[in-house]
Amino acid sequence: MDTIRTYASNNHDIKVAIRDITGQLHPTPELVIFFSSTVYSFEEVSKLFNDHYPSAQVVGLTTTGEIGPKGFQEFGLSAISFSKDFGHVRAILMNDIGKYPVFARQQLKTAAQGVGIQTSSKHPEKEGIGLVFPTGLIGAEEKMLSIVNSIFDEDGFPFFGGTAGDDAKFEATYVSVNNDISSVGGVVIFMKPALGFSVIKENIFTSTGKKMKITKVDTESRIVYEMDGQRAATVYAKKLGVREADLPNYFMSNPIGRRFNDEIFIASPFQVMTDGAIQFYCQVFLDSIVEILEPMDPVKTLEHTLQQLTSQFSKLEGVLACNCILRKLQFQNQQLFPALNRQLEQLPNLSGFCSYGEQINKSLINQTLVLLGFGEKGGR
């Protein structure tokens, strides 16, 4: 089946880049998703894609690095197209996920039902898949995920996605649906695919066995004030065996993990506040037990992850990837991109981006790679 096509370009002449990409995608697709560096004008990229595909649904977002058929790249453009034979899809722009996400609830429910997803199903995990792409820098991912998940009567509908970036400028991120552009919104795409699909989450960390209890927290602001009944920074540093003043130097290599059903979900520290509290890149909850993590070999871990993904398909048709900016920075520092890309380029029709946060089901997580594969299910 020729249901998914991808291509990427690093040509900084935007018209040439889009010409090269659209020449490789489906001529009349049902859905196109583009991932754009901020070296281009997002407004221009969005308009050019929409002009080229007037009958398709066109979704776009800004990045902090792109992923294409050859793996990781920077300061370019990547895109994926889904043919009309792929299945039923519907893209929705939530206009303001920070202040008024609830206003989009009925629109989301109508869109899901419009592609054949039964929101009242007792087995929502069998109904389809949702893609979520929030804007970054406004701390609203959890609000968006709460509303999106609330349209289902039962828990379990799968969601996959990543937060838009802006090449680490930390000024403004953008998403769009059919050339409707927002810096405070979020995109949701409901899919009822004819193909099978699978979501894989990769951590390149393992537990040190050192645990802490969250005893005082402002969950909405993502600030932890106390762990084990003491100042958060004091406890964190003591557990690591480092000076409190040096603690921020260990945030990237030693984040914390929240364990659910024996799976670790990473929460990355952002900064130490003046009162010794720690602000995180995602929400951490009162009374939760967290574990300090330590890194594993990223190249060997990716090899295992891709084997895990490909083994679920008799024929893998295409893969979407969202990779955390902190992982990207680590890979750059350790000069790992060539080794990682040699593995990634083996995947068929790969596309995606480096993100300011990753979404899986109900959770916003950090320092994670999430992969969504489509194809004919059945072990090899």
Coordinates of C-alpha atoms in Angstrom, one line a residue:
M1 CA 0.0 0.0 0.0
D2 CA 1.2 3.5 -0.8
T3 CA -0.6 5.2 2.0
I4 CA 2.2 7.2 3.6
R5 CA 5.0 9.3 2.0
T6 CA 7.6 11.5 3.6
Y7 CA 10.4 13.8 2.5
A8 CA 12.7 16.5 4.0
S9 CA 14.8 19.4 2.8
N10 CA 17.5 21.7 4.2
N11 CA 17.3 24.1 1.3
H12 CA 16.8 27.6 2.9
D13 CA 15.0 28.8 -0.3
I14 CA 11.5 28.0 1.0
K15 CA 9.9 27.7 -2.5
V16 CA 12.6 25.2 -3.6
A17 CA 12.3 23.2 -0.3
I18 CA 8.5 22.9 -0.7
R19 CA 8.8 22.1 -4.4
D20 CA 11.2 19.3 -3.5
I21 CA 9.0 18.0 -0.7
T22 CA 5.7 18.1 -2.5
G23 CA 7.3 16.4 -5.5
Q24 CA 7.8 13.3 -3.3
L25 CA 4.5 13.4 -1.3
H26 CA 1.1 12.2 -2.6
P27 CA -0.3 14.5 -5.3
T28 CA -3.8 14.6 -3.8
P29 CA -3.5 13.5 -0.1
E30 CA -6.1 13.4 2.6
L31 CA -3.7 14.9 5.2
V32 CA -0.4 16.6 5.1
I33 CA 1.6 17.4 8.3
F34 CA 4.7 19.7 8.0
F35 CA 7.4 20.3 10.6
S36 CA 9.2 23.6 10.0
S37 CA 12.3 25.3 11.4
T38 CA 11.9 28.9 12.3
V39 CA 14.6 29.8 9.7
Y40 CA 11.5 30.0 7.4
S41 CA 8.5 32.3 7.8
F42 CA 5.9 30.0 9.2
E43 CA 3.2 32.0 7.6
E44 CA 4.8 31.6 4.2
V45 CA 5.4 27.9 4.7
S46 CA 1.8 27.4 5.8
K47 CA 0.4 29.3 2.8
L48 CA 2.6 27.5 0.3
F49 CA 1.6 24.1 1.5
N50 CA -2.1 25.0 1.7
D51 CA -2.0 26.5 -1.8
H52 CA -0.4 23.4 -3.1
Y53 CA -2.9 21.1 -1.5
P54 CA -6.2 23.0 -1.6
S55 CA -8.4 19.9 -1.1
A56 CA -6.3 18.3 1.7
Q57 CA -6.2 18.9 5.4
V58 CA -2.9 20.6 6.1
V59 CA -1.4 20.7 9.6
G60 CA 1.9 22.5 10.5
L61 CA 4.1 23.3 13.5
T62 CA 7.4 24.9 14.3
T63 CA 10.3 22.8 15.6
T64 CA 13.6 22.7 17.4
G65 CA 15.0 20.3 14.9
E66 CA 13.3 18.1 12.3
I67 CA 13.2 14.3 11.6
G68 CA 13.0 13.0 8.1
P69 CA 13.7 9.9 6.1
K70 CA 17.4 10.2 6.8
G71 CA 16.9 10.8 10.6
F72 CA 17.7 14.0 12.5
Q73 CA 18.3 17.3 10.8
E74 CA 18.3 21.0 11.8
F75 CA 17.1 24.2 10.3
G76 CA 15.0 22.6 7.6
L77 CA 11.6 21.3 6.7
S78 CA 10.1 17.8 6.9
A79 CA 6.6 16.6 5.9
I80 CA 4.4 13.5 5.8
S81 CA 1.4 12.8 3.6
F82 CA -1.4 10.3 4.1
S83 CA -3.4 9.1 1.1
K84 CA -7.1 9.0 0.9
D85 CA -6.9 5.2 1.3
F86 CA -5.2 5.7 4.7
G87 CA -8.5 6.0 6.5
H88 CA -10.6 8.7 8.0
V89 CA -8.9 11.8 9.5
R90 CA -10.1 15.1 10.9
A91 CA -7.8 17.9 12.1
I92 CA -9.0 20.5 14.7
L93 CA -7.3 23.7 15.9
M94 CA -8.0 24.5 19.6
N95 CA -7.7 28.2 19.7
D96 CA -6.4 28.9 23.2
I97 CA -5.3 25.9 25.2
G98 CA -4.1 28.1 28.1
K99 CA -7.2 30.1 28.9
Y100 CA -10.2 28.4 27.2
P101 CA -9.4 24.8 26.2
V102 CA -12.9 23.7 27.4
F103 CA -14.5 25.8 24.7
A104 CA -13.2 23.3 22.1
R105 CA -14.7 20.2 23.8
Q106 CA -17.8 19.8 21.7
Q107 CA -15.9 20.5 18.5
L108 CA -13.4 17.8 19.4
K109 CA -16.2 15.3 20.2
T110 CA -17.9 16.1 16.9
A111 CA -14.6 15.6 15.0
A112 CA -13.9 12.3 16.6
Q113 CA -17.4 11.0 16.0
G114 CA -17.2 12.3 12.4
V115 CA -14.4 9.9 11.5
G116 CA -16.2 7.0 13.1
I117 CA -14.7 7.0 16.6
Q118 CA -17.2 6.0 19.2
T119 CA -16.5 8.3 22.2
S120 CA -18.9 6.2 24.3
S121 CA -17.2 2.9 23.6
K122 CA -16.3 0.6 26.5
H123 CA -13.1 -0.2 24.6
P124 CA -11.8 3.2 23.4
E125 CA -8.3 1.7 22.7
K126 CA -9.8 0.0 19.7
E127 CA -11.4 3.1 18.2
G128 CA -8.5 4.8 16.6
I129 CA -5.6 7.2 17.4
G130 CA -5.3 10.9 18.2
L131 CA -2.4 13.1 17.4
V132 CA -1.8 16.2 19.6
F133 CA 0.5 19.1 18.9
P134 CA 0.3 21.9 21.5
T135 CA 2.1 25.2 21.2
G136 CA 5.0 25.5 23.7
L137 CA 6.2 28.1 26.2
I138 CA 2.7 28.7 27.7
G139 CA 2.6 25.7 30.1
A140 CA -0.8 24.5 28.8
E141 CA -0.1 20.9 27.6
E142 CA -1.8 19.3 30.6
K143 CA -4.9 21.4 30.2
M144 CA -5.1 20.5 26.6
L145 CA -4.7 16.8 27.3
S146 CA -7.3 16.9 30.0
I147 CA -10.0 18.3 27.7
V148 CA -9.1 16.1 24.8
N149 CA -9.3 13.0 26.9
S150 CA -12.5 14.2 28.6
I151 CA -14.6 13.6 25.4
F152 CA -14.4 9.8 26.0
D153 CA -16.7 8.1 28.5
E154 CA -13.9 5.6 29.4
D155 CA -10.1 5.9 29.8
G156 CA -7.8 4.3 27.2
F157 CA -8.1 6.1 23.9
P158 CA -4.4 6.5 22.6
F159 CA -2.9 9.9 22.1
F160 CA 0.5 10.7 20.7
G161 CA 2.3 13.9 20.0
G162 CA 4.8 16.6 20.8
T163 CA 5.0 20.3 21.8
A164 CA 5.9 22.8 19.1
G165 CA 9.4 24.4 19.3
D166 CA 11.2 27.4 18.0
D167 CA 14.8 26.3 17.5
A168 CA 15.6 27.0 21.2
K169 CA 14.9 30.7 20.9
F170 CA 12.1 30.4 23.5
E171 CA 10.2 33.3 22.0
A172 CA 7.1 31.9 20.3
T173 CA 6.0 28.6 18.8
Y174 CA 3.3 28.1 16.2
V175 CA 0.8 25.5 15.0
S176 CA -1.7 25.7 12.1
V177 CA -4.6 23.9 10.6
N178 CA -5.6 24.8 7.0
N179 CA -3.6 28.0 7.3
D180 CA -5.3 29.1 10.5
I181 CA -2.2 29.9 12.6
S182 CA -1.9 30.2 16.4
S183 CA 0.8 30.8 18.9
V184 CA -1.4 29.8 21.9
G185 CA -3.4 27.0 20.4
G186 CA -3.1 23.3 19.8
V187 CA -3.8 20.8 17.0
V188 CA -5.7 17.6 17.5
I189 CA -5.9 15.0 14.6
F190 CA -8.4 12.2 15.0
M191 CA -7.6 9.1 12.9
K192 CA -9.5 6.0 12.1
P193 CA -6.9 4.3 10.0
A194 CA -7.3 1.3 7.7
L195 CA -3.8 0.3 8.9
G196 CA -2.7 -1.1 12.2
F197 CA -0.7 1.2 14.5
S198 CA 1.5 1.1 17.5
V199 CA 3.0 3.7 19.9
I200 CA 6.4 3.1 21.5
K201 CA 8.0 5.3 24.2
E202 CA 11.8 5.3 24.6
N203 CA 13.7 6.3 27.7
I204 CA 17.5 6.5 27.6
F205 CA 17.5 6.5 31.4
T206 CA 17.2 3.8 34.1
S207 CA 16.5 4.2 37.8
T208 CA 19.4 4.7 40.3
G209 CA 17.1 3.2 43.0
K210 CA 17.2 6.5 44.9
K211 CA 13.6 7.6 45.7
M212 CA 12.0 10.7 47.0
K213 CA 8.4 11.6 48.0
I214 CA 6.8 14.8 46.8
T215 CA 5.5 16.5 50.0
K216 CA 4.8 20.1 48.9
V217 CA 4.0 21.1 45.3
D218 CA 2.1 23.6 43.1
T219 CA 1.1 21.2 40.5
E220 CA -0.3 23.7 38.0
S221 CA 2.9 25.8 38.1
R222 CA 5.0 22.6 38.0
I223 CA 6.9 23.8 41.1
V224 CA 8.0 21.3 43.8
Y225 CA 8.8 23.0 47.1
E226 CA 9.5 20.0 49.3
M227 CA 10.7 16.4 48.9
D228 CA 10.7 14.1 51.9
G229 CA 9.5 17.1 54.0
Q230 CA 12.6 19.2 53.2
R231 CA 13.6 21.8 50.6
A232 CA 13.4 20.1 47.3
A233 CA 16.9 21.2 46.0
T234 CA 18.5 20.1 49.3
V235 CA 17.1 16.6 49.1
Y236 CA 17.7 16.2 45.4
A237 CA 21.4 17.2 45.8
K238 CA 21.9 15.1 48.8
K239 CA 20.5 12.0 47.1
L240 CA 22.9 12.6 44.1
G241 CA 25.8 13.3 46.4
V242 CA 26.6 16.7 45.0
R243 CA 26.7 20.3 46.3
E244 CA 23.3 22.0 46.1
A245 CA 24.9 24.9 44.2
D246 CA 26.0 22.4 41.5
L247 CA 22.6 20.7 41.2
P248 CA 21.4 22.3 38.0
N249 CA 24.5 20.8 36.2
Y250 CA 23.0 17.4 36.8
F251 CA 19.4 18.1 35.7
M252 CA 19.9 16.8 32.1
S253 CA 21.8 13.6 33.1
N254 CA 19.8 12.8 36.2
P255 CA 16.1 13.8 35.8
I256 CA 13.4 12.1 37.9
G257 CA 11.1 9.4 36.9
R258 CA 7.5 8.6 37.8
R259 CA 6.7 4.9 37.7
F260 CA 3.3 3.7 36.4
N261 CA 2.7 0.0 35.8
D262 CA 6.5 -0.6 35.9
E263 CA 7.0 2.0 33.2
I264 CA 9.1 5.2 33.9
F265 CA 7.7 8.6 32.8
I266 CA 10.4 11.2 32.9
A267 CA 10.0 14.7 34.5
S268 CA 12.9 17.0 33.7
P269 CA 13.9 19.8 36.1
F270 CA 14.0 23.2 34.6
Q271 CA 15.4 25.4 37.3
V272 CA 16.1 25.9 41.0
M273 CA 14.1 28.8 42.5
T274 CA 15.6 31.2 45.0
D275 CA 13.8 29.5 47.9
G276 CA 15.2 26.1 47.0
A277 CA 12.1 24.9 45.2
I278 CA 12.5 23.2 41.8
Q279 CA 10.4 24.0 38.7
F280 CA 9.9 21.2 36.2
Y281 CA 9.0 21.0 32.5
C282 CA 5.9 19.0 33.4
Q283 CA 3.6 18.5 36.3
V284 CA 4.6 16.5 39.3
F285 CA 1.9 15.4 41.8
L286 CA 1.6 15.5 45.6
D287 CA 2.6 12.3 47.5
S288 CA 4.0 10.7 44.4
I289 CA 7.2 8.7 44.7
V290 CA 9.8 9.7 42.2
E291 CA 13.1 8.1 41.4
I292 CA 16.4 9.7 40.3
L293 CA 17.5 8.4 36.9
E294 CA 20.8 7.8 35.3
P295 CA 21.7 7.6 31.6
M296 CA 22.0 4.5 29.4
D297 CA 23.7 4.1 26.0
P298 CA 21.5 6.0 23.5
V299 CA 22.7 4.1 20.5
K300 CA 22.0 0.6 22.0
T301 CA 18.7 1.8 23.4
L302 CA 17.5 3.0 20.0
E303 CA 18.5 -0.3 18.4
H304 CA 16.3 -2.1 21.0
T305 CA 13.4 0.4 20.5
L306 CA 13.3 0.1 16.8
Q307 CA 13.4 -3.7 17.0
Q308 CA 10.5 -3.5 19.4
L309 CA 8.6 -1.3 17.0
T310 CA 9.3 -3.2 13.8
S311 CA 8.6 -6.6 15.3
Q312 CA 4.9 -5.6 15.7
F313 CA 4.4 -5.3 11.9
S314 CA 4.6 -7.7 9.0
K315 CA 4.9 -4.6 6.9
L316 CA 5.7 -1.1 8.4
E317 CA 4.3 1.7 6.2
G318 CA 5.5 4.8 8.0
V319 CA 6.6 6.3 11.3
L320 CA 6.0 9.6 13.1
A321 CA 8.6 10.6 15.7
C322 CA 8.7 13.2 18.5
N323 CA 12.0 13.6 20.2
C324 CA 12.7 15.9 23.2
I325 CA 14.9 18.9 22.8
L326 CA 17.0 17.8 25.8
R327 CA 17.7 14.5 24.1
K328 CA 18.7 16.4 21.0
L329 CA 21.1 18.6 23.0
Q330 CA 22.6 15.5 24.6
F331 CA 23.1 13.8 21.2
Q332 CA 24.7 16.9 19.8
N333 CA 27.1 17.1 22.8
Q334 CA 28.0 13.5 22.5
Q335 CA 28.2 13.6 18.6
L336 CA 25.7 10.7 18.3
F337 CA 23.6 11.9 15.3
P338 CA 25.6 9.9 12.7
A339 CA 25.2 6.6 14.7
L340 CA 21.6 7.2 15.5
N341 CA 20.7 8.3 11.9
R342 CA 22.2 5.1 10.5
Q343 CA 19.5 3.3 12.5
L344 CA 16.6 5.7 11.8
E345 CA 17.1 5.8 8.1
Q346 CA 16.2 2.1 8.0
L347 CA 12.6 3.0 8.9
P348 CA 10.2 3.4 6.0
N349 CA 8.6 6.9 5.5
L350 CA 10.0 8.5 8.7
S351 CA 8.9 12.0 9.6
G352 CA 8.7 14.2 12.8
F353 CA 10.5 16.7 14.9
C354 CA 12.3 17.6 18.1
S355 CA 9.9 19.0 20.6
Y356 CA 9.5 21.0 23.8
G357 CA 7.6 18.1 25.4
E358 CA 6.1 14.8 24.5
Q359 CA 2.6 13.6 24.9
I360 CA 1.4 10.0 25.3
N361 CA -2.2 9.2 26.2
K362 CA -3.0 11.4 29.2
S363 CA 0.6 12.5 30.1
L364 CA 3.1 15.2 29.2
I365 CA 6.6 13.8 29.6
N366 CA 10.1 14.9 29.0
Q367 CA 13.5 13.6 27.7
T368 CA 11.6 11.0 25.7
L369 CA 11.3 9.7 22.2
V370 CA 7.8 8.7 21.1
L371 CA 7.2 6.8 17.9
L372 CA 3.9 6.1 16.1
G373 CA 4.1 3.3 13.5
F374 CA 1.5 2.5 10.9
G375 CA 1.3 -0.7 8.9
E376 CA 0.1 -4.3 8.6
K377 CA 0.2 -5.7 12.1
G378 CA 1.7 -9.1 12.7
G379 CA 5.1 -10.2 14.1
R380 CA 8.0 -10.8 11.8

